[in-house]
CSV table of C-alpha atoms in Angstrom, one decimal:
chain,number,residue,atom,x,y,z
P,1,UNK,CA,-12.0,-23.9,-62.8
P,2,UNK,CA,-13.8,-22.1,-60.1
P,3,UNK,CA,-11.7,-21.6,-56.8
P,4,UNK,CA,-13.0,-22.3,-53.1
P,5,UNK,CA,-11.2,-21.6,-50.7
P,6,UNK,CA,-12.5,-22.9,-47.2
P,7,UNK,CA,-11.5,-21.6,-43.9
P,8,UNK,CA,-14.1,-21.3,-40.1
P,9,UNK,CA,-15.7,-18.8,-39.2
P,10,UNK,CA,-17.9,-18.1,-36.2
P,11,UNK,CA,-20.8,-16.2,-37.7
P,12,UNK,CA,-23.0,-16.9,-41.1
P,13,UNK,CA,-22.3,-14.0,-44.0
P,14,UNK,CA,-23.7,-14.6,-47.4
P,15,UNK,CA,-23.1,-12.5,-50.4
P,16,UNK,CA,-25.5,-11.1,-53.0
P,17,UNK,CA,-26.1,-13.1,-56.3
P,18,UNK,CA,-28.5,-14.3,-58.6
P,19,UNK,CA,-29.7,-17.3,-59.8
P,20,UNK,CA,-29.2,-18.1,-62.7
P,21,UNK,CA,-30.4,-21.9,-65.0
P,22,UNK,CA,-26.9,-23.5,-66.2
P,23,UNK,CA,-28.1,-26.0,-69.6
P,24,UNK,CA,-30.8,-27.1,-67.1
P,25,UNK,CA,-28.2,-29.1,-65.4
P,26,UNK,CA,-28.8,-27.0,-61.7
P,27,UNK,CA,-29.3,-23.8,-60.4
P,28,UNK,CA,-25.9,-21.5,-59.1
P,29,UNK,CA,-25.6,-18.3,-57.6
P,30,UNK,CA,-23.4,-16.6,-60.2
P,31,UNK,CA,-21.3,-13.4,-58.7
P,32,UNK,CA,-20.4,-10.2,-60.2
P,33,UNK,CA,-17.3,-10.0,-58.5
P,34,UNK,CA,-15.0,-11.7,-56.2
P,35,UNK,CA,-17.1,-12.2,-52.9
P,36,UNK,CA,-17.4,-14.6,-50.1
P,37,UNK,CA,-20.1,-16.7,-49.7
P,38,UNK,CA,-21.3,-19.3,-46.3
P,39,UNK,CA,-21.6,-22.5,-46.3
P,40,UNK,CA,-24.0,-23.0,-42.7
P,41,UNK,CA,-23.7,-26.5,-40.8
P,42,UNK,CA,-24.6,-28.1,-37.7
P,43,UNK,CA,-23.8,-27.5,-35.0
P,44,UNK,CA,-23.4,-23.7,-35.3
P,45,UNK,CA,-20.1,-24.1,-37.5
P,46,UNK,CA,-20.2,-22.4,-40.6
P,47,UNK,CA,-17.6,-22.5,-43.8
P,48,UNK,CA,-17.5,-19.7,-46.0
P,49,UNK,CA,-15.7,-20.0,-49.8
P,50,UNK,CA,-14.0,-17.5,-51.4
P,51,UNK,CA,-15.4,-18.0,-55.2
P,52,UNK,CA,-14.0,-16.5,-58.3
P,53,UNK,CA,-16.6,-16.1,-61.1
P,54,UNK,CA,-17.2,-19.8,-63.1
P,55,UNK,CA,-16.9,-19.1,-66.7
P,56,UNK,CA,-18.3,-22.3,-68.1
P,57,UNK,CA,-21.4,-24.5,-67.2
P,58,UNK,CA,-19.2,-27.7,-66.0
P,59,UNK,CA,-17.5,-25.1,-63.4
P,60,UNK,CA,-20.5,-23.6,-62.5
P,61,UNK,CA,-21.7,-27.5,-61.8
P,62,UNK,CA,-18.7,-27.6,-59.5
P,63,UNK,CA,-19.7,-25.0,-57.5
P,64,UNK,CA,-23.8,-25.9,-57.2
P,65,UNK,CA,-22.2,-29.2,-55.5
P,66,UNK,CA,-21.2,-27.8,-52.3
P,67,UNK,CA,-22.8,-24.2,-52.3
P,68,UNK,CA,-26.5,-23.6,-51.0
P,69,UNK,CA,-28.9,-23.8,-54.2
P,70,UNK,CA,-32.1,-23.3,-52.8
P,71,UNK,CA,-32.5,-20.3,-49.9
P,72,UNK,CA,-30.3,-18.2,-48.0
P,73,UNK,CA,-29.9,-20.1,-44.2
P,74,UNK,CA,-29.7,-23.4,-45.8
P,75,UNK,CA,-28.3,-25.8,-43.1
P,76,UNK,CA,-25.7,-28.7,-44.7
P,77,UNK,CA,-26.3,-32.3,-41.7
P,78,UNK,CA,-22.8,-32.5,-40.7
P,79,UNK,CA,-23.8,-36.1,-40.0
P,80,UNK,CA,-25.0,-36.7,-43.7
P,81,UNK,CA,-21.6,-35.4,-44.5
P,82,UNK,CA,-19.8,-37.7,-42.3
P,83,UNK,CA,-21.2,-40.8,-43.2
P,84,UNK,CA,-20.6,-39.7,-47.4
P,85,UNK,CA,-17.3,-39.2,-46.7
P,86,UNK,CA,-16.8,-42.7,-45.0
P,87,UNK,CA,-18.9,-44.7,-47.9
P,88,UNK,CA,-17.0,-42.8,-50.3
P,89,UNK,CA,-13.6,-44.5,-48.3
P,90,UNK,CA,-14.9,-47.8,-48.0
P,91,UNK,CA,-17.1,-48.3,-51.2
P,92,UNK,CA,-19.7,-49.9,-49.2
P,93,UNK,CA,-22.7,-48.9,-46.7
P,94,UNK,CA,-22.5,-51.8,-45.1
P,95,UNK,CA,-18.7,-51.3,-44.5
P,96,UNK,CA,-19.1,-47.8,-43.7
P,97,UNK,CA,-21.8,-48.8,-41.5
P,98,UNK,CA,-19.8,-51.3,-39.5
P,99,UNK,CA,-16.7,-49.1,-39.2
P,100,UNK,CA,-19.4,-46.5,-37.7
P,101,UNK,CA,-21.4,-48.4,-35.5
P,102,UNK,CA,-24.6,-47.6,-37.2
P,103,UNK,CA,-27.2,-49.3,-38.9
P,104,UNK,CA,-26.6,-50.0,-43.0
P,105,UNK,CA,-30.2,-47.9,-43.0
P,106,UNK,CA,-29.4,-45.4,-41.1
P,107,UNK,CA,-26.5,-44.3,-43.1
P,108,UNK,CA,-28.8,-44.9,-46.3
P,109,UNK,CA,-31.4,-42.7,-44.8
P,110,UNK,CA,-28.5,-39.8,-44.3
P,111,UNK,CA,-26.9,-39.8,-47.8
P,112,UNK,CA,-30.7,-40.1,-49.4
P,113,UNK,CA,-31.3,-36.5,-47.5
P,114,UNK,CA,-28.3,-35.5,-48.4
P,115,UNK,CA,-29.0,-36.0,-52.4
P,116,UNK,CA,-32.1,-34.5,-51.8
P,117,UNK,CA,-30.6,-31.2,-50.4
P,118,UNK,CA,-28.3,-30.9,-52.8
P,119,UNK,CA,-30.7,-32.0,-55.4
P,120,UNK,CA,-28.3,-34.6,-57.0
P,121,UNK,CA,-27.4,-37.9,-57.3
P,122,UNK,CA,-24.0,-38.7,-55.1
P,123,UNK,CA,-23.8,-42.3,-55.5
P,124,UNK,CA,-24.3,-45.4,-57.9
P,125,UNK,CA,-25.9,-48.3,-56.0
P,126,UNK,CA,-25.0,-51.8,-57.1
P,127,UNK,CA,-25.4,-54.9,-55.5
P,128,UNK,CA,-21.0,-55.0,-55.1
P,129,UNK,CA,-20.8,-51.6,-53.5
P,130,UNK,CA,-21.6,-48.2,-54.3
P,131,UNK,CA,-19.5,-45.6,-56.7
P,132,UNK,CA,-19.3,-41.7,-57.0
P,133,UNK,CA,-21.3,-40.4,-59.0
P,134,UNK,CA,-19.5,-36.8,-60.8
P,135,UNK,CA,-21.0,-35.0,-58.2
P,136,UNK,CA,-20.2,-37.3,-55.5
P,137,UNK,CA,-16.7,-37.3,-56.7
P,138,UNK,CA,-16.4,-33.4,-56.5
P,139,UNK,CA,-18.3,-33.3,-52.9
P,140,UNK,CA,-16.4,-36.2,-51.3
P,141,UNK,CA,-13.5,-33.3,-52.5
P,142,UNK,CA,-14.2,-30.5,-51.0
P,143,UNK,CA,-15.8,-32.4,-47.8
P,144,UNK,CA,-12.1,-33.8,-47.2
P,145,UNK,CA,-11.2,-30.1,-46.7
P,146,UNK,CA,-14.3,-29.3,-44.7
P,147,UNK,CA,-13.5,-32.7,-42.4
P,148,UNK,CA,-9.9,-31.6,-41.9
P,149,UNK,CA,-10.9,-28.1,-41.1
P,150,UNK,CA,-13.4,-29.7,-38.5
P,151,UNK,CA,-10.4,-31.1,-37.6
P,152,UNK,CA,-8.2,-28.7,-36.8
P,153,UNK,CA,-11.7,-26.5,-34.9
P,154,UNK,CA,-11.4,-29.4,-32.4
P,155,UNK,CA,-8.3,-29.2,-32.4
P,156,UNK,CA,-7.9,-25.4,-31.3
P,157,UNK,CA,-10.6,-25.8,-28.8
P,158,UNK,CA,-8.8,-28.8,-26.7
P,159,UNK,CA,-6.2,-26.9,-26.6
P,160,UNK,CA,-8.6,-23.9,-25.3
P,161,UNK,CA,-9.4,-27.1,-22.8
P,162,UNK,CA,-5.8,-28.2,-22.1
P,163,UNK,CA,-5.0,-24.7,-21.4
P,164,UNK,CA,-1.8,-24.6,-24.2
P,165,UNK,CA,-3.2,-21.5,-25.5
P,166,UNK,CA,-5.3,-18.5,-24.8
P,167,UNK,CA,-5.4,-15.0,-23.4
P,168,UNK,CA,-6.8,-13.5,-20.2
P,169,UNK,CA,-7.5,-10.1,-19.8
P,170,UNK,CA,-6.7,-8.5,-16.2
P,171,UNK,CA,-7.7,-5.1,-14.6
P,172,UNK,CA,-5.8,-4.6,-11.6
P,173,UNK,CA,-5.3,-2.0,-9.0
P,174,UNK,CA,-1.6,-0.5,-9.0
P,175,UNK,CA,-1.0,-1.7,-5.2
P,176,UNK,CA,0.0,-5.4,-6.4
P,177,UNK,CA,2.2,-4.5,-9.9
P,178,UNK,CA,5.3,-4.9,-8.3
P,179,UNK,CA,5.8,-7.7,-6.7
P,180,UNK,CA,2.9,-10.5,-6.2
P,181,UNK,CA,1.2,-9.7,-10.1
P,182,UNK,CA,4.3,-10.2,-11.8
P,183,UNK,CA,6.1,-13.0,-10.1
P,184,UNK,CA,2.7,-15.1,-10.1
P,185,UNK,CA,2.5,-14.5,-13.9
P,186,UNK,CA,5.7,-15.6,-14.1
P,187,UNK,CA,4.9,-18.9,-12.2
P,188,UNK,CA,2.0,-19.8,-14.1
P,189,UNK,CA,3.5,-19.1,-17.6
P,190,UNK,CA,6.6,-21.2,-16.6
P,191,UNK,CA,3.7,-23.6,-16.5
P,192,UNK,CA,1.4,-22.6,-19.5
P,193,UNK,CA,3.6,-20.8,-21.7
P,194,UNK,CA,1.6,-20.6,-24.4
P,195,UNK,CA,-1.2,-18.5,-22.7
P,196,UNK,CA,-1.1,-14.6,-23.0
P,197,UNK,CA,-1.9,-12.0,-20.7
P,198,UNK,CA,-3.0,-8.4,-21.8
P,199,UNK,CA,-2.9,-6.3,-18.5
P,200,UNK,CA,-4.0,-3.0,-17.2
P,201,UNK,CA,-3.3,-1.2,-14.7
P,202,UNK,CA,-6.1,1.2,-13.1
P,203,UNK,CA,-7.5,2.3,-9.9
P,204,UNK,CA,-10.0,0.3,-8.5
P,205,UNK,CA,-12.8,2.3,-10.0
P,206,UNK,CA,-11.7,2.0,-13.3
P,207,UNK,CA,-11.0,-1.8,-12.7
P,208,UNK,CA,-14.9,-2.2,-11.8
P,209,UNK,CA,-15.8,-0.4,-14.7
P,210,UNK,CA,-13.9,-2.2,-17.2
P,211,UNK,CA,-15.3,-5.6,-15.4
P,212,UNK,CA,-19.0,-3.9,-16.1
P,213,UNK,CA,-17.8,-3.1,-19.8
P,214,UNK,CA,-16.2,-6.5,-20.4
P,215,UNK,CA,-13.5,-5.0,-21.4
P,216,UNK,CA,-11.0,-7.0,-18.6
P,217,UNK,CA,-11.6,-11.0,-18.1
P,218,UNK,CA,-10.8,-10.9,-14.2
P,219,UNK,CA,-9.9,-7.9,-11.9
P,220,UNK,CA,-8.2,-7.3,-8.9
P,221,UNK,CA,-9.5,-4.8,-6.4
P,222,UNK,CA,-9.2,-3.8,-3.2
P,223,UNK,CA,-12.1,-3.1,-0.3
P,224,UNK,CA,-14.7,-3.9,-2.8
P,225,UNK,CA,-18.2,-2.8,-1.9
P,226,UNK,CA,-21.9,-4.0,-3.4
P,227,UNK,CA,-22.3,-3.3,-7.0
P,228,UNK,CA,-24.9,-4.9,-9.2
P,229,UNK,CA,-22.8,-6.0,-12.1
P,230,UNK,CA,-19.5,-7.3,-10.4
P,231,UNK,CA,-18.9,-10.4,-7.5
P,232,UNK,CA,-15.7,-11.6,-5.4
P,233,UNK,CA,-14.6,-15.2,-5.3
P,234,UNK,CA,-11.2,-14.9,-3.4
P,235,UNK,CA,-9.6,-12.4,-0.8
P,236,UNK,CA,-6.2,-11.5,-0.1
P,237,UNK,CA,-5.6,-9.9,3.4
P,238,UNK,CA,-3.4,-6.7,2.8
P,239,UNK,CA,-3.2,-4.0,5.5
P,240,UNK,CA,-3.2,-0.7,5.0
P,241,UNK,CA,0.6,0.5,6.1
P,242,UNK,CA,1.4,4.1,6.5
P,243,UNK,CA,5.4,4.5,6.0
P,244,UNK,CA,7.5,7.6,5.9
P,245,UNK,CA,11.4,8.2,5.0
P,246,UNK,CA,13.9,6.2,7.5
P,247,UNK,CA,14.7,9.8,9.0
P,248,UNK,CA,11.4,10.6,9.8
P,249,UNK,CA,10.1,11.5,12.8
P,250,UNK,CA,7.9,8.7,13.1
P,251,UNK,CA,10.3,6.3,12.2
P,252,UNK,CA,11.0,4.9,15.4
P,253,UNK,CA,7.5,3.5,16.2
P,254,UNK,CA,5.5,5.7,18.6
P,255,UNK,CA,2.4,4.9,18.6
P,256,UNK,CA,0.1,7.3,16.6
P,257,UNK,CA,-3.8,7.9,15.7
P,258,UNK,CA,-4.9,9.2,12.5
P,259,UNK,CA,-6.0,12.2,13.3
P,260,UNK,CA,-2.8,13.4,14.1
P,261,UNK,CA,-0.9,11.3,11.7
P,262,UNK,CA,-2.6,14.2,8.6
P,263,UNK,CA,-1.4,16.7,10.7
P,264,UNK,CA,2.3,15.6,9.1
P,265,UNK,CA,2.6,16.0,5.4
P,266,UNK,CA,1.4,12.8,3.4
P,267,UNK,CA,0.4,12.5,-0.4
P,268,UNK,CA,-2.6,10.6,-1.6
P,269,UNK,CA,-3.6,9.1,-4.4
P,270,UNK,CA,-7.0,10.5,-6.4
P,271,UNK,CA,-10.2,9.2,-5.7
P,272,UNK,CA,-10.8,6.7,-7.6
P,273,UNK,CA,-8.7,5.0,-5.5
P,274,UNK,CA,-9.8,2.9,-2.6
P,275,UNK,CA,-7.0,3.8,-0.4
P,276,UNK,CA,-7.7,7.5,-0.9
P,277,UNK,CA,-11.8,6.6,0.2
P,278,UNK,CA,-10.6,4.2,3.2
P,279,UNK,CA,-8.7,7.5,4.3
P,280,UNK,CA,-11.5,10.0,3.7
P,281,UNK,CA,-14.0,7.9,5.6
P,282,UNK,CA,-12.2,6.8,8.0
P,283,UNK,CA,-10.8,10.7,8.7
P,284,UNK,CA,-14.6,11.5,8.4
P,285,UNK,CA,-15.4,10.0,11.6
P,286,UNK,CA,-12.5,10.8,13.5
P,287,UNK,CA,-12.9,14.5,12.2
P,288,UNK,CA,-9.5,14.4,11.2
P,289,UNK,CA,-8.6,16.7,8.4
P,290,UNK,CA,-7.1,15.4,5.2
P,291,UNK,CA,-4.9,17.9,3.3
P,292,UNK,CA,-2.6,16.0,1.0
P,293,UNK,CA,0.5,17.7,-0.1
P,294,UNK,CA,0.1,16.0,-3.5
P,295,UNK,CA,-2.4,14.0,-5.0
P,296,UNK,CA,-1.7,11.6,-8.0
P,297,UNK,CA,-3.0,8.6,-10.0
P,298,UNK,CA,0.2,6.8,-9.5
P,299,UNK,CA,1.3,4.8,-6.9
P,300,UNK,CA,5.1,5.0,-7.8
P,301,UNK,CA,4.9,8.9,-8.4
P,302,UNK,CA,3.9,8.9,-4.9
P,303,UNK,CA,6.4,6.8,-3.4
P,304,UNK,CA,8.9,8.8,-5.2
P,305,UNK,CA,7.6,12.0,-3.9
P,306,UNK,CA,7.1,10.8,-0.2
P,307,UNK,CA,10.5,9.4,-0.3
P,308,UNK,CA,12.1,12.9,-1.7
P,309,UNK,CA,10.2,15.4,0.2
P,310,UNK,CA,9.3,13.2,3.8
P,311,UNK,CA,5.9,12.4,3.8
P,312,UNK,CA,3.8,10.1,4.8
P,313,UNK,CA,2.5,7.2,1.5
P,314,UNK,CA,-0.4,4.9,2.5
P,315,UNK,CA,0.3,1.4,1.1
P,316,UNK,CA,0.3,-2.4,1.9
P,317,UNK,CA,3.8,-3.5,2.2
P,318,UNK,CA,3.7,-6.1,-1.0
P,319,UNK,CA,3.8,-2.7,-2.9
P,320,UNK,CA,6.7,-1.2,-0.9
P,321,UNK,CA,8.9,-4.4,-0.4
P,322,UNK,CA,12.2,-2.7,-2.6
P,323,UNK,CA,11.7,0.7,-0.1
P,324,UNK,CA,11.4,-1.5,2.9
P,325,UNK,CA,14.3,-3.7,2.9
P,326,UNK,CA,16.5,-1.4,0.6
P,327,UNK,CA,16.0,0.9,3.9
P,328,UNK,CA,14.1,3.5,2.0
P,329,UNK,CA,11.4,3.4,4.1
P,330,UNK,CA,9.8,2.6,7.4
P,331,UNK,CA,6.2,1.7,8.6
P,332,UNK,CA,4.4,4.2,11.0
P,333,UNK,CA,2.9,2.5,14.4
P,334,UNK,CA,-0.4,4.0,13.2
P,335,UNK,CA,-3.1,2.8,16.0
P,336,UNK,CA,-5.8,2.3,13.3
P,337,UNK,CA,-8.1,-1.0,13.4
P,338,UNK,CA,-10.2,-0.1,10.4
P,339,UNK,CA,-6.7,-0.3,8.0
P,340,UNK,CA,-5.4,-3.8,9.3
P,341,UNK,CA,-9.0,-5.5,7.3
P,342,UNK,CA,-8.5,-4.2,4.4
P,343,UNK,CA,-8.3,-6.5,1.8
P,344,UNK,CA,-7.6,-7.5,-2.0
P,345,UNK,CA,-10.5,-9.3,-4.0
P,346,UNK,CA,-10.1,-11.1,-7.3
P,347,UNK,CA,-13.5,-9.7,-8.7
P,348,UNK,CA,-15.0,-10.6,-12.6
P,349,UNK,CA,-19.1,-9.6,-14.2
P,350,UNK,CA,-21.9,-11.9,-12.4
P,351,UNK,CA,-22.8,-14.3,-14.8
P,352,UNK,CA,-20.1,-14.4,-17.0
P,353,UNK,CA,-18.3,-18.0,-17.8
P,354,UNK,CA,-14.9,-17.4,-18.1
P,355,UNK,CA,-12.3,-19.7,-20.6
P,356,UNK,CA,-10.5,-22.4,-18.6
P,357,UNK,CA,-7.5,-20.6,-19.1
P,358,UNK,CA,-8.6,-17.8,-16.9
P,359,UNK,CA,-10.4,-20.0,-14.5
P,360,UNK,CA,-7.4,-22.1,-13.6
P,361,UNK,CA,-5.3,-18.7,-13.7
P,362,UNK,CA,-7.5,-17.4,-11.1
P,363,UNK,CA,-7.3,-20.2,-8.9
P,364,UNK,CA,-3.6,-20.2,-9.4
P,365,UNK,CA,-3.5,-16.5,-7.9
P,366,UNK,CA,-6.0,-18.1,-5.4
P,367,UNK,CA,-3.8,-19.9,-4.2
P,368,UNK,CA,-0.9,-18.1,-3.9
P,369,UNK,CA,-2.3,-15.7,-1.7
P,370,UNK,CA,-1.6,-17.2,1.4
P,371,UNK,CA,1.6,-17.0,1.1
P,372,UNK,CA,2.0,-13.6,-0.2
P,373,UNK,CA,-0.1,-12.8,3.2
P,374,UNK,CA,2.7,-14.8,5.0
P,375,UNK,CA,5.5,-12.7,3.0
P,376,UNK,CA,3.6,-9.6,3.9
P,377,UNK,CA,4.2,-10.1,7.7
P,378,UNK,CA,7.6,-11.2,7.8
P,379,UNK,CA,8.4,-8.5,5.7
P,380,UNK,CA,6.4,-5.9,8.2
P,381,UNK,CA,7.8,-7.7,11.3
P,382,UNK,CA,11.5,-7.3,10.2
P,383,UNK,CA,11.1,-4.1,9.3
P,384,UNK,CA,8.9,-2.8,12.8
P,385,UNK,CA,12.2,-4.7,14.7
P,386,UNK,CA,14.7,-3.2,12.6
P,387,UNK,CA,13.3,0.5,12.9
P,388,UNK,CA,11.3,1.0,15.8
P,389,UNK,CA,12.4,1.6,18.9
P,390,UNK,CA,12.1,-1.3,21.8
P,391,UNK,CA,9.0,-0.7,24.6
């Protein structure tokens, strides 16, 4: 016997054939080899078989049943296919029409087209019921597979719906990686456990870039600017913090500008980073003069260097909280209004519908920003009254 094996796929591929006459009985596509064929149906769902070269005219019969006969593109009525499969159940139209809410004739009219398009007769008509004919029998086969694989394509897209599975892809900047990123995964998978996250981590540039490429779902950025491709749809207001070493100099709170805050030693990241092009601008029209001792693509490289060789490390304090209340580090009283606006956006491509998975994950983060915004200053507060000295 010929073997079919069904299974969904989201684009039509057909393989190459000929057509051959079978004792006059139908026309098949007889195969050379082992090879894949597609089955195309309405609405843009297709089936492909997997069929192993007939040896006999009664096999290749089986085959001409379900398989296209007449032209590559051939559509199968999902609907036609429906209502067989249910007159085949109940051994009546009139039955199958009643359990469908349909007219008798409209079923009638959808199995007629169906015969025609397969270019055989499916059922015996008699004034008890109907009956399968051979070729009814073998269809009213193979459509129980296709109906059950319809089936289980619903299935996998409510769950899409109902959020049990999926995966959301996230760009981020480094800044949030260590505290708010992770522990809001966390929270929603505690929720949706069942729903995957690839992430990367990348300076803002790169995170705009992958947004443009569709290479990342959603992205998080800070200071985002105009760009053609990419939009905002949430903010999280982070401040940018210079903090030095506990024994630093400027531990104790005296009030600084930024001019002379780069006349210590500070590190920076490179600059595709937007705290390294908030500095630079800002610096620009101060004519301050920015001369990092190190300049890095890591956030924690810095840290650890600042920490180890006392320099100043721009960062909001979300990405410092460990150094801050492990007393690693201290925040400088930098007098700086353009750093206290800065801010984090959640940022995806203009136009792009994203899967209710990532939808509902973004407003989840949404959400949660207040909050972190809230942590963010109680953490800042304790720290200014822990290391700076009273007015």
């Amino acid at each position: 016997m010929a073997l079919l094996f069904f299974s969904i796929v989201t684009a039509p591929s057909l393989a190459e054939g000929k057509v051959n006459k079978v004792s006059g009985a139908c026309r098949t596509i007889t195969l050379l080899s082992t090879s894949t064929m597609a089955l195309h149906f309405l609405p843009q769902v297709a089936l492909t078989c997997e069929v192993r070269v007939a040896k006999s005219a009664t096999d290749h019969f089986a085959i001409c049943a379900i398989i296209v006969r007449r032209r590559p593109g051939y559509a199968m009525n999902l609907n036609g296919l429906k209502y067989f499969l249910e007159v085949a159940k109940c051994k009546s139209i009139r039955r199958a029409a009643e359990r469908q809410h349909i007219a008798a004739s409209a079923i009638s009219r959808q199995i007629s087209a169906l015969e025609h398009e397969l270019d055989c007769v499916l059922l015996d008509r008699r004034s008890d019921g109907v009956t399968l004919t051979e070729a009814g029998v073998r269809l009213w086969k193979h459509g129980l597979k296709i109906e059950a694989q319809l089936r289980l394509v619903q299935s996998d897209i409510d769950d899409l719906k109902a959020l049990h599975r999926g995966a959301i892809r996230i760009t981020t900047v480094e800044g949030i990686t260590e505290n708010f990123l992770p522990e809001v995964l966390t929270e929603f998978n505690q929720l949706y456990p069942d729903v995957i996250f690839e992430t990367t981590v990348a300076s803002r540039d790169e995170t705009v870039d992958a947004l443009d490429r569709y290479d990342a779902d959603i992205g998080f950025v800070y200071d985002f600017s105009n760009h053609h491709a990419i939009e905002t749809f949430a903010d999280y207001r982070q401040a940018l913090i210079p903090f030095v070493p506990t024994d630093h100099v400027l531990s104790d709170g005296q009030e600084i500008g930024l001019a002379e805050l780069l006349e210590y030693d500070h590190v920076l990241p490179d600059d595709s980073f937007g705290i390294s092009q908030l500095i630079k601008r800002v610096a620009k029209k101060e004519k301050a003069k920015v001369a990092p001792r190190t300049v890095s693509n890591s956030l924690q490289f810095l840290r650890s260097y600042a920490i180890r060789n006392n320099a100043v490390f721009f960062v909001p304090v979300q990405a410092v909280y460990s150094e801050v209340t492990g007393n690693a580090l201290a925040p400088v009283n930098l007098q700086c209004p353009a750093f206290a606006h800065r801010r984090l956006s959640i940022a995806r491509r203009r136009q792009r519908s994203l899967s209710p998975a990532t939808t509902l994950f973004a407003k989840f983060a949404e959400e949660h920003f207040m909050d972190w915004e809230a942590r963010d200053a109680s953490a800042l507060t304790a720290a200014r009254q822990k290391w700076w000295a009273p007015a």
